[in-house]
């Protein structure tokens, strides 16, 4: 068996004319060289490298006001609490949420989905109820629902997709039934890059009285997100 051949295109990371070099300067890690070459990092679907502004802001917190939030009346605690709540308002504006109290800080998308599954989903479910996901979900939007089904006797179903990596909406409408208690789907696939028509899918779900959780981990960094326009019930994402 012969080994497969691949076509490789070289990218000049020091090309000042492209503007890429200037953008790389915002990220200290790209000062590194690997095997004598400028570092190229492509695993952004897992986590992204941090720009200098983020690193400096985190360091400034530890230098200036490191303390517990909402726990003390001393100056450092009050300053940390103020910055914490300012961050909540910034996230609210970033995703166009109606109120800052709708923003719940968690450790990541995985924890957010588990939190919804266990605190909201579990009390709603009975044996033979159904949870609907899609065939293109990240494990973080599969396993929490699998565990929930094991715990409650509910049934997990998945909307299939075609060879082009697009969801089969006719099948989605067919699967959305009287026993569906939750729809959990990705906004943008981490593996395929597919942008799902979640507005239309949310409308269908709500017409059946079904709440919707959207995994927005891959969407928020690449496209505008307006959770009020989408009318989703939960929008989970992380900042890394």
GROMACS .gro file of C-alpha atoms in nm:
model
  240
    1UNK     CA    1   0.000   0.000   0.000
    2UNK     CA    2   0.146   0.333  -0.099
    3UNK     CA    3   0.137   0.627   0.139
    4UNK     CA    4  -0.107   0.905   0.051
    5UNK     CA    5   0.037   1.222  -0.095
    6UNK     CA    6  -0.049   1.567   0.034
    7UNK     CA    7  -0.020   1.912  -0.114
    8UNK     CA    8   0.144   2.164   0.120
    9UNK     CA    9   0.122   2.538   0.071
   10UNK     CA   10   0.389   2.748   0.239
   11UNK     CA   11   0.280   3.055   0.435
   12UNK     CA   12   0.522   3.340   0.493
   13UNK     CA   13   0.449   3.443   0.851
   14UNK     CA   14   0.693   3.733   0.832
   15UNK     CA   15   0.532   3.892   0.527
   16UNK     CA   16   0.479   4.250   0.643
   17UNK     CA   17   0.280   4.332   0.330
   18UNK     CA   18   0.000   4.092   0.426
   19UNK     CA   19  -0.051   4.244   0.771
   20UNK     CA   20  -0.011   3.897   0.924
   21UNK     CA   21   0.319   3.990   1.086
   22UNK     CA   22   0.161   4.286   1.263
   23UNK     CA   23  -0.122   4.071   1.397
   24UNK     CA   24   0.125   3.807   1.517
   25UNK     CA   25   0.302   4.075   1.721
   26UNK     CA   26  -0.009   4.102   1.940
   27UNK     CA   27   0.057   3.745   2.061
   28UNK     CA   28   0.376   3.697   2.267
   29UNK     CA   29   0.380   3.321   2.207
   30UNK     CA   30   0.453   3.381   1.839
   31UNK     CA   31   0.794   3.512   1.936
   32UNK     CA   32   0.881   3.143   1.974
   33UNK     CA   33   1.044   2.945   1.700
   34UNK     CA   34   0.987   2.571   1.656
   35UNK     CA   35   1.252   2.368   1.476
   36UNK     CA   36   1.404   2.693   1.361
   37UNK     CA   37   1.081   2.822   1.207
   38UNK     CA   38   0.823   3.079   1.326
   39UNK     CA   39   0.552   2.909   1.532
   40UNK     CA   40   0.231   2.840   1.339
   41UNK     CA   41  -0.065   2.736   1.555
   42UNK     CA   42  -0.380   2.595   1.396
   43UNK     CA   43  -0.558   2.420   1.684
   44UNK     CA   44  -0.787   2.715   1.754
   45UNK     CA   45  -1.098   2.497   1.769
   46UNK     CA   46  -0.955   2.355   2.093
   47UNK     CA   47  -0.814   2.673   2.246
   48UNK     CA   48  -0.666   2.995   2.114
   49UNK     CA   49  -0.344   3.170   2.202
   50UNK     CA   50  -0.386   3.480   2.414
   51UNK     CA   51  -0.303   3.831   2.290
   52UNK     CA   52  -0.079   4.058   2.494
   53UNK     CA   53  -0.376   4.269   2.609
   54UNK     CA   54  -0.541   3.967   2.774
   55UNK     CA   55  -0.220   3.851   2.941
   56UNK     CA   56  -0.149   4.200   3.073
   57UNK     CA   57  -0.505   4.243   3.204
   58UNK     CA   58  -0.488   3.915   3.398
   59UNK     CA   59  -0.146   4.007   3.536
   60UNK     CA   60  -0.275   4.352   3.635
   61UNK     CA   61  -0.556   4.192   3.835
   62UNK     CA   62  -0.308   3.986   4.036
   63UNK     CA   63  -0.083   4.289   4.085
   64UNK     CA   64  -0.354   4.537   4.183
   65UNK     CA   65  -0.670   4.383   4.331
   66UNK     CA   66  -0.645   4.007   4.380
   67UNK     CA   67  -0.920   3.915   4.628
   68UNK     CA   68  -1.252   3.733   4.661
   69UNK     CA   69  -1.550   3.895   4.491
   70UNK     CA   70  -1.881   3.963   4.667
   71UNK     CA   71  -1.721   3.853   4.994
   72UNK     CA   72  -1.561   4.155   5.158
   73UNK     CA   73  -1.598   4.526   5.230
   74UNK     CA   74  -1.229   4.605   5.200
   75UNK     CA   75  -1.095   4.801   4.903
   76UNK     CA   76  -0.944   4.510   4.709
   77UNK     CA   77  -1.264   4.305   4.728
   78UNK     CA   78  -1.476   4.599   4.620
   79UNK     CA   79  -1.247   4.675   4.326
   80UNK     CA   80  -1.238   4.310   4.217
   81UNK     CA   81  -1.617   4.285   4.244
   82UNK     CA   82  -1.661   4.598   4.036
   83UNK     CA   83  -1.435   4.465   3.761
   84UNK     CA   84  -1.608   4.127   3.773
   85UNK     CA   85  -1.951   4.282   3.721
   86UNK     CA   86  -1.816   4.513   3.450
   87UNK     CA   87  -1.702   4.200   3.266
   88UNK     CA   88  -2.052   4.057   3.295
   89UNK     CA   89  -2.196   4.369   3.131
   90UNK     CA   90  -1.938   4.347   2.851
   91UNK     CA   91  -2.039   3.987   2.780
   92UNK     CA   92  -2.405   4.089   2.783
   93UNK     CA   93  -2.337   4.354   2.519
   94UNK     CA   94  -2.115   4.119   2.320
   95UNK     CA   95  -2.394   3.864   2.267
   96UNK     CA   96  -2.677   4.121   2.286
   97UNK     CA   97  -2.843   3.966   2.588
   98UNK     CA   98  -3.134   4.157   2.739
   99UNK     CA   99  -2.989   4.185   3.091
  100UNK     CA  100  -2.650   4.134   3.254
  101UNK     CA  101  -2.806   3.899   3.512
  102UNK     CA  102  -2.865   3.653   3.227
  103UNK     CA  103  -2.488   3.603   3.203
  104UNK     CA  104  -2.361   3.314   3.416
  105UNK     CA  105  -1.985   3.268   3.441
  106UNK     CA  106  -1.864   2.908   3.423
  107UNK     CA  107  -1.529   2.739   3.357
  108UNK     CA  108  -1.609   2.656   2.997
  109UNK     CA  109  -1.868   2.539   2.746
  110UNK     CA  110  -1.858   2.183   2.880
  111UNK     CA  111  -1.950   2.293   3.231
  112UNK     CA  112  -2.221   2.522   3.095
  113UNK     CA  113  -2.392   2.238   2.909
  114UNK     CA  114  -2.362   2.003   3.207
  115UNK     CA  115  -2.510   2.271   3.430
  116UNK     CA  116  -2.814   2.309   3.205
  117UNK     CA  117  -2.854   1.933   3.169
  118UNK     CA  118  -2.845   1.860   3.541
  119UNK     CA  119  -3.007   2.169   3.694
  120UNK     CA  120  -3.270   2.243   3.430
  121UNK     CA  121  -3.308   1.929   3.219
  122UNK     CA  122  -3.307   1.657   3.482
  123UNK     CA  123  -3.614   1.773   3.679
  124UNK     CA  124  -3.812   1.800   3.354
  125UNK     CA  125  -3.752   1.448   3.226
  126UNK     CA  126  -3.948   1.128   3.265
  127UNK     CA  127  -3.894   0.783   3.113
  128UNK     CA  128  -3.944   0.778   2.734
  129UNK     CA  129  -3.916   1.156   2.705
  130UNK     CA  130  -3.680   1.260   2.427
  131UNK     CA  131  -3.377   1.486   2.394
  132UNK     CA  132  -3.284   1.594   2.043
  133UNK     CA  133  -2.926   1.672   1.936
  134UNK     CA  134  -2.755   1.658   1.595
  135UNK     CA  135  -2.504   1.425   1.432
  136UNK     CA  136  -2.237   1.698   1.425
  137UNK     CA  137  -2.217   1.776   1.797
  138UNK     CA  138  -1.896   1.805   1.997
  139UNK     CA  139  -1.869   1.541   2.272
  140UNK     CA  140  -1.944   1.815   2.525
  141UNK     CA  141  -2.291   1.841   2.376
  142UNK     CA  142  -2.343   1.466   2.356
  143UNK     CA  143  -2.215   1.306   2.676
  144UNK     CA  144  -2.413   1.525   2.922
  145UNK     CA  145  -2.735   1.426   2.746
  146UNK     CA  146  -2.633   1.059   2.728
  147UNK     CA  147  -2.576   1.059   3.103
  148UNK     CA  148  -2.903   1.240   3.161
  149UNK     CA  149  -3.089   0.978   2.958
  150UNK     CA  150  -2.926   0.700   3.162
  151UNK     CA  151  -3.033   0.874   3.482
  152UNK     CA  152  -3.394   0.943   3.381
  153UNK     CA  153  -3.489   0.680   3.123
  154UNK     CA  154  -3.522   0.943   2.852
  155UNK     CA  155  -3.425   0.873   2.491
  156UNK     CA  156  -3.153   1.057   2.298
  157UNK     CA  157  -3.212   1.116   1.927
  158UNK     CA  158  -2.991   1.286   1.668
  159UNK     CA  159  -3.075   1.484   1.356
  160UNK     CA  160  -2.876   1.331   1.065
  161UNK     CA  161  -2.680   1.524   0.805
  162UNK     CA  162  -2.602   1.480   0.437
  163UNK     CA  163  -2.268   1.422   0.264
  164UNK     CA  164  -2.212   1.798   0.244
  165UNK     CA  165  -2.218   1.823   0.623
  166UNK     CA  166  -2.557   1.994   0.636
  167UNK     CA  167  -2.838   1.898   0.869
  168UNK     CA  168  -3.142   1.734   0.711
  169UNK     CA  169  -3.411   1.976   0.818
  170UNK     CA  170  -3.696   1.753   0.701
  171UNK     CA  171  -3.567   1.486   0.938
  172UNK     CA  172  -3.536   1.745   1.212
  173UNK     CA  173  -3.901   1.843   1.175
  174UNK     CA  174  -3.999   1.475   1.176
  175UNK     CA  175  -3.798   1.399   1.492
  176UNK     CA  176  -3.937   1.699   1.679
  177UNK     CA  177  -4.234   1.538   1.848
  178UNK     CA  178  -4.471   1.552   2.141
  179UNK     CA  179  -4.219   1.378   2.369
  180UNK     CA  180  -3.927   1.610   2.285
  181UNK     CA  181  -3.822   1.795   2.600
  182UNK     CA  182  -3.496   1.961   2.491
  183UNK     CA  183  -3.314   2.054   2.171
  184UNK     CA  184  -2.936   2.093   2.202
  185UNK     CA  185  -2.743   2.183   1.889
  186UNK     CA  186  -2.424   2.350   1.775
  187UNK     CA  187  -2.429   2.692   1.611
  188UNK     CA  188  -2.109   2.620   1.416
  189UNK     CA  189  -1.957   2.272   1.392
  190UNK     CA  190  -1.609   2.242   1.541
  191UNK     CA  191  -1.518   1.965   1.295
  192UNK     CA  192  -1.692   2.075   0.974
  193UNK     CA  193  -1.733   2.450   1.005
  194UNK     CA  194  -2.099   2.414   0.909
  195UNK     CA  195  -2.310   2.713   1.015
  196UNK     CA  196  -2.646   2.571   1.111
  197UNK     CA  197  -2.977   2.754   1.047
  198UNK     CA  198  -3.042   2.772   1.418
  199UNK     CA  199  -3.290   3.059   1.394
  200UNK     CA  200  -3.524   2.846   1.186
  201UNK     CA  201  -3.463   2.542   1.406
  202UNK     CA  202  -3.530   2.736   1.725
  203UNK     CA  203  -3.858   2.865   1.580
  204UNK     CA  204  -3.970   2.508   1.506
  205UNK     CA  205  -3.872   2.391   1.854
  206UNK     CA  206  -4.051   2.675   2.029
  207UNK     CA  207  -4.362   2.608   1.822
  208UNK     CA  208  -4.364   2.268   1.995
  209UNK     CA  209  -4.289   2.418   2.336
  210UNK     CA  210  -3.935   2.278   2.335
  211UNK     CA  211  -3.654   2.478   2.502
  212UNK     CA  212  -3.327   2.512   2.309
  213UNK     CA  213  -2.964   2.507   2.416
  214UNK     CA  214  -2.713   2.631   2.158
  215UNK     CA  215  -2.345   2.533   2.175
  216UNK     CA  216  -2.187   2.858   2.057
  217UNK     CA  217  -1.824   2.772   2.133
  218UNK     CA  218  -1.716   2.799   1.769
  219UNK     CA  219  -1.951   3.082   1.672
  220UNK     CA  220  -1.881   3.367   1.913
  221UNK     CA  221  -1.524   3.416   1.794
  222UNK     CA  222  -1.608   3.428   1.424
  223UNK     CA  223  -1.949   3.588   1.376
  224UNK     CA  224  -2.188   3.833   1.542
  225UNK     CA  225  -2.422   3.664   1.790
  226UNK     CA  226  -2.752   3.815   1.901
  227UNK     CA  227  -2.919   3.583   2.149
  228UNK     CA  228  -3.234   3.795   2.157
  229UNK     CA  229  -3.275   3.769   1.780
  230UNK     CA  230  -3.206   3.395   1.794
  231UNK     CA  231  -3.452   3.360   2.084
  232UNK     CA  232  -3.260   3.064   2.227
  233UNK     CA  233  -3.313   2.965   2.588
  234UNK     CA  234  -2.948   2.887   2.665
  235UNK     CA  235  -2.636   2.991   2.472
  236UNK     CA  236  -2.319   2.820   2.596
  237UNK     CA  237  -1.969   2.931   2.505
  238UNK     CA  238  -1.625   2.996   2.651
  239UNK     CA  239  -1.374   3.277   2.620
  240UNK     CA  240  -1.063   3.072   2.549
   0.00000   0.00000   0.00000
